[in-house]
PDB file of C-alpha atoms in Angstrom:
ATOM      1  CA  PRO A   1     -19.881  39.885 -20.866  1.00 44.00           C
ATOM      2  CA  ILE A   2     -19.705  36.941 -23.247  1.00 48.00           C
ATOM      3  CA  GLU A   3     -17.064  37.121 -25.957  1.00 52.00           C
ATOM      4  CA  PRO A   4     -17.876  34.515 -28.589  1.00 50.00           C
ATOM      5  CA  SER A   5     -15.390  33.524 -31.253  1.00 48.00           C
ATOM      6  CA  THR A   6     -15.439  35.571 -34.428  1.00 53.00           C
ATOM      7  CA  ASN A   7     -16.509  32.749 -36.747  1.00 50.00           C
ATOM      8  CA  ASN A   8     -20.198  32.696 -35.870  1.00 54.00           C
ATOM      9  CA  LEU A   9     -19.977  30.486 -32.726  1.00 52.00           C
ATOM     10  CA  LYS A  10     -18.954  27.423 -34.729  1.00 59.00           C
ATOM     11  CA  CYS A  11     -16.452  26.382 -32.062  1.00 63.00           C
ATOM     12  CA  ARG A  12     -19.090  26.702 -29.310  1.00 68.00           C
ATOM     13  CA  HIS A  13     -16.527  28.146 -26.877  1.00 72.00           C
ATOM     14  CA  VAL A  14     -17.351  31.083 -24.643  1.00 73.00           C
ATOM     15  CA  GLU A  15     -15.254  32.886 -22.030  1.00 76.00           C
ATOM     16  CA  TRP A  16     -16.095  35.198 -19.182  1.00 75.00           C
ATOM     17  CA  LYS A  17     -12.919  37.270 -18.856  1.00 81.00           C
ATOM     18  CA  ALA A  18     -14.280  39.579 -16.164  1.00 82.00           C
ATOM     19  CA  VAL A  19     -15.007  36.779 -13.656  1.00 78.00           C
ATOM     20  CA  SER A  20     -12.349  36.307 -10.977  1.00 82.00           C
ATOM     21  CA  TYR A  21     -11.735  32.974  -9.275  1.00 82.00           C
ATOM     22  CA  VAL A  22     -13.432  32.619  -5.905  1.00 88.00           C
ATOM     23  CA  PRO A  23     -13.708  29.283  -4.051  1.00 91.00           C
ATOM     24  CA  GLY A  24     -17.273  28.035  -3.764  1.00 93.00           C
ATOM     25  CA  THR A  25     -19.980  26.643  -6.016  1.00 91.00           C
ATOM     26  CA  LEU A  26     -20.547  27.380  -9.696  1.00 87.00           C
ATOM     27  CA  ILE A  27     -23.903  26.451 -11.213  1.00 89.00           C
ATOM     28  CA  ALA A  28     -24.351  26.494 -14.993  1.00 87.00           C
ATOM     29  CA  VAL A  29     -27.898  26.287 -16.339  1.00 88.00           C
ATOM     30  CA  ALA A  30     -28.715  25.882 -20.038  1.00 86.00           C
ATOM     31  CA  TYR A  31     -31.990  26.807 -21.700  1.00 85.00           C
ATOM     32  CA  LYS A  32     -33.187  26.091 -25.239  1.00 81.00           C
ATOM     33  CA  ASN A  33     -35.653  27.820 -27.503  1.00 75.00           C
ATOM     34  CA  ARG A  34     -38.866  25.887 -27.937  1.00 67.00           C
ATOM     35  CA  GLU A  35     -39.305  25.026 -31.613  1.00 66.00           C
ATOM     36  CA  SER A  36     -42.526  24.430 -33.461  1.00 55.00           C
ATOM     37  CA  LYS A  37     -42.716  20.796 -34.580  1.00 61.00           C
ATOM     38  CA  ARG A  38     -44.398  21.861 -37.822  1.00 60.00           C
ATOM     39  CA  SER A  39     -42.257  24.757 -38.976  1.00 54.00           C
ATOM     40  CA  GLY A  40     -39.028  24.113 -37.048  1.00 57.00           C
ATOM     41  CA  HIS A  41     -38.965  27.818 -36.117  1.00 56.00           C
ATOM     42  CA  SER A  42     -38.416  29.142 -32.601  1.00 56.00           C
ATOM     43  CA  GLN A  43     -41.532  30.168 -30.739  1.00 57.00           C
ATOM     44  CA  GLY A  44     -39.558  32.519 -28.499  1.00 62.00           C
ATOM     45  CA  SER A  45     -40.142  30.686 -25.223  1.00 72.00           C
ATOM     46  CA  LEU A  46     -37.258  29.054 -23.388  1.00 74.00           C
ATOM     47  CA  TYR A  47     -37.294  25.797 -21.467  1.00 79.00           C
ATOM     48  CA  PHE A  48     -34.824  24.201 -19.090  1.00 81.00           C
ATOM     49  CA  HIS A  49     -32.322  21.953 -20.899  1.00 84.00           C
ATOM     50  CA  ALA A  50     -29.423  21.091 -18.555  1.00 90.00           C
ATOM     51  CA  LYS A  51     -27.704  21.965 -15.293  1.00 92.00           C
ATOM     52  CA  HIS A  52     -24.169  21.315 -14.052  1.00 91.00           C
ATOM     53  CA  ILE A  53     -22.703  22.101 -10.635  1.00 91.00           C
ATOM     54  CA  ILE A  54     -18.998  22.375  -9.795  1.00 89.00           C
ATOM     55  CA  GLN A  55     -17.683  22.916  -6.270  1.00 92.00           C
ATOM     56  CA  THR A  56     -14.234  23.849  -5.080  1.00 94.00           C
ATOM     57  CA  THR A  57     -12.501  20.878  -3.485  1.00 95.00           C
ATOM     58  CA  GLY A  58     -10.084  20.739  -0.597  1.00 95.00           C
ATOM     59  CA  GLU A  59      -6.637  19.201  -0.536  1.00 97.00           C
ATOM     60  CA  PRO A  60      -6.248  15.519  -1.510  1.00 98.00           C
ATOM     61  CA  LEU A  61      -6.813  13.374   1.597  1.00 98.00           C
ATOM     62  CA  ALA A  62      -7.652   9.774   0.650  1.00 98.00           C
ATOM     63  CA  ILE A  63      -7.918   7.120  -2.048  1.00 98.00           C
ATOM     64  CA  ARG A  64     -11.374   5.756  -2.879  1.00 97.00           C
ATOM     65  CA  LEU A  65     -11.735   2.534  -4.888  1.00 96.00           C
ATOM     66  CA  LEU A  66     -15.027   1.818  -6.679  1.00 94.00           C
ATOM     67  CA  MET A  67     -16.088  -1.091  -8.861  1.00 90.00           C
ATOM     68  CA  ASP A  68     -17.268   0.272 -12.212  1.00 86.00           C
ATOM     69  CA  PHE A  69     -17.748  -2.770 -14.362  1.00 76.00           C
ATOM     70  CA  PRO A  70     -18.005  -6.397 -13.420  1.00 65.00           C
ATOM     71  CA  ALA A  71     -18.456  -8.481 -16.553  1.00 47.00           C
ATOM     72  CA  THR A  72     -18.141 -12.148 -17.341  1.00 44.00           C
ATOM     73  CA  SER A  73     -15.838 -12.728 -20.266  1.00 45.00           C
ATOM     74  CA  ARG A  74     -14.817 -15.816 -22.181  1.00 45.00           C
ATOM     75  CA  ASP A  75     -12.622 -13.733 -24.459  1.00 44.00           C
ATOM     76  CA  SER A  76      -9.752 -15.657 -26.062  1.00 48.00           C
ATOM     77  CA  THR A  77      -7.506 -12.564 -25.819  1.00 48.00           C
ATOM     78  CA  LEU A  78      -7.073 -13.059 -22.049  1.00 44.00           C
ATOM     79  CA  PRO A  79      -3.665 -14.341 -20.878  1.00 47.00           C
ATOM     80  CA  ASN A  80      -3.101 -18.045 -21.562  1.00 46.00           C
ATOM     81  CA  ASN A  81      -2.121 -18.856 -17.979  1.00 43.00           C
ATOM     82  CA  PHE A  82      -5.734 -18.460 -16.792  1.00 41.00           C
ATOM     83  CA  SER A  83      -7.224 -21.889 -16.238  1.00 37.00           C
ATOM     84  CA  VAL A  84     -10.663 -20.310 -16.721  1.00 38.00           C
ATOM     85  CA  ALA A  85     -11.088 -16.955 -18.468  1.00 40.00           C
ATOM     86  CA  GLY A  86     -13.005 -15.796 -15.397  1.00 50.00           C
ATOM     87  CA  ASP A  87     -14.469 -12.443 -14.549  1.00 78.00           C
ATOM     88  CA  ILE A  88     -13.049  -9.061 -15.422  1.00 85.00           C
ATOM     89  CA  VAL A  89     -13.524  -6.092 -13.100  1.00 88.00           C
ATOM     90  CA  LEU A  90     -12.760  -2.420 -13.733  1.00 91.00           C
ATOM     91  CA  ILE A  91     -11.851  -0.479 -10.592  1.00 94.00           C
ATOM     92  CA  ARG A  92     -12.084   3.321 -10.577  1.00 96.00           C
ATOM     93  CA  VAL A  93      -9.460   5.012  -8.404  1.00 97.00           C
ATOM     94  CA  GLU A  94     -10.426   8.439  -7.060  1.00 98.00           C
ATOM     95  CA  ILE A  95      -8.334  10.895  -5.067  1.00 98.00           C
ATOM     96  CA  VAL A  96     -10.786  12.659  -2.740  1.00 98.00           C
ATOM     97  CA  ASP A  97     -10.801  15.483  -0.202  1.00 97.00           C
ATOM     98  CA  LYS A  98     -12.149  15.467   3.369  1.00 97.00           C
ATOM     99  CA  SER A  99     -15.728  15.833   2.044  1.00 95.00           C
ATOM    100  CA  GLY A 100     -15.333  12.853  -0.273  1.00 96.00           C
ATOM    101  CA  MET A 101     -15.262  15.049  -3.396  1.00 96.00           C
ATOM    102  CA  LEU A 102     -13.006  14.103  -6.308  1.00 96.00           C
ATOM    103  CA  VAL A 103      -9.967  16.416  -6.428  1.00 97.00           C
ATOM    104  CA  PRO A 104      -9.537  17.191 -10.156  1.00 95.00           C
ATOM    105  CA  THR A 105      -5.997  18.551  -9.712  1.00 95.00           C
ATOM    106  CA  ALA A 106      -4.600  15.460  -7.936  1.00 97.00           C
ATOM    107  CA  ASN A 107      -1.869  13.484  -9.681  1.00 97.00           C
ATOM    108  CA  ASN A 108      -0.547  11.332  -6.830  1.00 97.00           C
ATOM    109  CA  LYS A 109       1.361   8.129  -7.642  1.00 97.00           C
ATOM    110  CA  VAL A 110      -0.788   5.249  -6.337  1.00 98.00           C
ATOM    111  CA  TYR A 111       0.612   1.793  -5.503  1.00 97.00           C
ATOM    112  CA  PHE A 112      -1.619  -1.280  -5.677  1.00 96.00           C
ATOM    113  CA  GLU A 113      -1.427  -4.702  -4.069  1.00 96.00           C
ATOM    114  CA  MET A 114      -3.814  -7.637  -4.439  1.00 94.00           C
ATOM    115  CA  LYS A 115      -4.666 -10.580  -2.213  1.00 92.00           C
ATOM    116  CA  GLY A 116      -6.654 -13.549  -3.440  1.00 88.00           C
ATOM    117  CA  HIS A 117      -6.974 -15.560  -6.642  1.00 84.00           C
ATOM    118  CA  GLY A 118      -6.812 -12.656  -9.036  1.00 86.00           C
ATOM    119  CA  LYS A 119      -4.364 -10.871 -11.253  1.00 89.00           C
ATOM    120  CA  PHE A 120      -3.811  -7.270 -12.337  1.00 93.00           C
ATOM    121  CA  LEU A 121      -4.165  -7.036 -16.111  1.00 92.00           C
ATOM    122  CA  GLY A 122      -3.300  -3.360 -16.352  1.00 93.00           C
ATOM    123  CA  PHE A 123      -3.463   0.215 -15.099  1.00 96.00           C
ATOM    124  CA  GLY A 124      -4.480   3.469 -16.766  1.00 96.00           C
ATOM    125  CA  ASN A 125      -5.298   7.090 -16.101  1.00 95.00           C
ATOM    126  CA  GLY A 126      -6.485   8.629 -19.369  1.00 94.00           C
ATOM    127  CA  ASN A 127      -3.469  10.909 -19.684  1.00 95.00           C
ATOM    128  CA  PRO A 128      -2.323  10.799 -23.317  1.00 94.00           C
ATOM    129  CA  SER A 129       1.072  12.239 -22.283  1.00 94.00           C
ATOM    130  CA  SER A 130       1.797   9.590 -19.641  1.00 92.00           C
ATOM    131  CA  HIS A 131       4.741   7.278 -20.298  1.00 93.00           C
ATOM    132  CA  GLU A 132       4.164   5.097 -17.226  1.00 93.00           C
ATOM    133  CA  SER A 133       3.897   1.371 -17.790  1.00 90.00           C
ATOM    134  CA  ASP A 134       0.346   0.082 -17.893  1.00 90.00           C
ATOM    135  CA  LYS A 135       1.527  -3.406 -16.933  1.00 90.00           C
ATOM    136  CA  PRO A 136       1.648  -4.878 -13.411  1.00 89.00           C
ATOM    137  CA  PHE A 137       4.975  -5.620 -11.729  1.00 86.00           C
ATOM    138  CA  LYS A 138       6.301  -9.047 -12.721  1.00 73.00           C
ATOM    139  CA  ASN A 139       6.091 -10.608  -9.225  1.00 73.00           C
ATOM    140  CA  GLY A 140       3.002 -12.711  -9.860  1.00 75.00           C
ATOM    141  CA  PHE A 141       0.993  -9.778 -11.251  1.00 85.00           C
ATOM    142  CA  LYS A 142      -0.147  -8.928  -7.700  1.00 89.00           C
ATOM    143  CA  GLN A 143       1.364  -5.407  -7.535  1.00 92.00           C
ATOM    144  CA  GLY A 144       1.531  -2.301  -9.695  1.00 94.00           C
ATOM    145  CA  SER A 145       1.375   1.477  -9.727  1.00 95.00           C
ATOM    146  CA  ARG A 146      -0.090   4.370 -11.674  1.00 96.00           C
ATOM    147  CA  SER A 147      -0.287   8.133 -11.206  1.00 97.00           C
ATOM    148  CA  ALA A 148      -3.713   9.689 -11.026  1.00 98.00           C
ATOM    149  CA  PHE A 149      -4.670  12.107 -13.789  1.00 98.00           C
ATOM    150  CA  ASN A 150      -7.245  14.754 -12.927  1.00 97.00           C
ATOM    151  CA  GLY A 151      -7.826  12.814  -9.701  1.00 97.00           C
ATOM    152  CA  LEU A 152      -8.581   9.499 -11.445  1.00 98.00           C
ATOM    153  CA  ALA A 153      -6.924   6.232 -12.402  1.00 97.00           C
ATOM    154  CA  ARG A 154      -8.133   2.809 -13.563  1.00 97.00           C
ATOM    155  CA  VAL A 155      -7.239  -0.755 -12.542  1.00 95.00           C
ATOM    156  CA  VAL A 156      -8.218  -3.834 -14.566  1.00 93.00           C
ATOM    157  CA  VAL A 157      -8.447  -7.109 -12.614  1.00 92.00           C
ATOM    158  CA  ALA A 158      -9.053 -10.674 -13.786  1.00 88.00           C
ATOM    159  CA  SER A 159     -10.066 -13.582 -11.619  1.00 81.00           C
ATOM    160  CA  LYS A 160      -8.256 -16.913 -11.498  1.00 75.00           C
ATOM    161  CA  VAL A 161     -11.213 -18.396  -9.607  1.00 68.00           C
ATOM    162  CA  THR A 162     -12.595 -21.726 -10.814  1.00 70.00           C
ATOM    163  CA  PRO A 163     -16.024 -23.194 -10.026  1.00 71.00           C
ATOM    164  CA  GLN A 164     -14.370 -25.598  -7.559  1.00 77.00           C
ATOM    165  CA  PHE A 165     -13.256 -22.754  -5.258  1.00 77.00           C
ATOM    166  CA  SER A 166     -15.102 -22.268  -1.962  1.00 76.00           C
ATOM    167  CA  GLU A 167     -16.811 -18.960  -1.138  1.00 74.00           C
ATOM    168  CA  SER A 168     -13.864 -17.801   1.014  1.00 75.00           C
ATOM    169  CA  GLU A 169     -11.395 -18.671  -1.765  1.00 77.00           C
ATOM    170  CA  ARG A 170     -13.303 -16.381  -4.158  1.00 78.00           C
ATOM    171  CA  LEU A 171     -12.483 -13.250  -2.120  1.00 84.00           C
ATOM    172  CA  ILE A 172     -10.305 -10.638  -3.860  1.00 88.00           C
ATOM    173  CA  GLU A 173      -8.879  -7.637  -1.974  1.00 93.00           C
ATOM    174  CA  ILE A 174      -7.130  -4.650  -3.499  1.00 95.00           C
ATOM    175  CA  PHE A 175      -5.189  -2.165  -1.396  1.00 97.00           C
ATOM    176  CA  ALA A 176      -4.115   1.253  -2.718  1.00 98.00           C
ATOM    177  CA  THR A 177      -1.565   3.542  -1.066  1.00 98.00           C
ATOM    178  CA  ALA A 178       0.063   6.872  -1.915  1.00 98.00           C
ATOM    179  CA  ASP A 179       2.384   9.198  -0.023  1.00 97.00           C
ATOM    180  CA  GLY A 180       0.394  11.610   2.143  1.00 97.00           C
ATOM    181  CA  LEU A 181      -3.019   9.986   1.498  1.00 98.00           C
ATOM    182  CA  LYS A 182      -5.220   7.652   3.516  1.00 98.00           C
ATOM    183  CA  PRO A 183      -5.151   4.237   1.830  1.00 98.00           C
ATOM    184  CA  GLY A 184      -8.043   2.748  -0.121  1.00 98.00           C
ATOM    185  CA  ARG A 185      -9.356  -0.825  -0.056  1.00 96.00           C
ATOM    186  CA  ILE A 186     -11.986  -2.755  -1.978  1.00 94.00           C
ATOM    187  CA  THR A 187     -13.086  -6.385  -1.649  1.00 90.00           C
ATOM    188  CA  TRP A 188     -15.484  -8.605  -3.574  1.00 84.00           C
ATOM    189  CA  ASN A 189     -16.175 -12.254  -4.326  1.00 79.00           C
ATOM    190  CA  PHE A 190     -15.896 -13.591  -7.855  1.00 73.00           C
TER     191      PHE A 190
END
């Protein structure tokens, strides 16, 4: 039974109070009324609109690092000690289970280390209540840490690579570790 709010569904929130939690797969399917283009009134027939699937995850097992956004930037707001503004890369940090599924309840503290001609610009996790520093450690900006929030964190990296660097000198490696988890690693060339 659906129990909508009392103010005419303006908040668009619905609850199923009689459904007990059971591990597995939940599939939500949304349908819409087909409207007449002329009158704007419903014709009574429904059509498929959206579908979302959620599966129960296992325990946190590993850290997965993914590149979300490589972008070339010549932004003057970058730190002054960059000889060339260079490339900016956003790395998504995911805490995953044995099936490789994101664990939305994971909040492990993740430690990062970088090798190569790059620099950590900052760390984030989307948690508005977090009071962790978003800055890298002061030892050359090659290390830092951040707790995951809902299984996710973010790392922002800038290159210190110049056009004169050889291909092997352009390699950047990031290592991520956390207590009780298999480490993560990502590499790329600027």
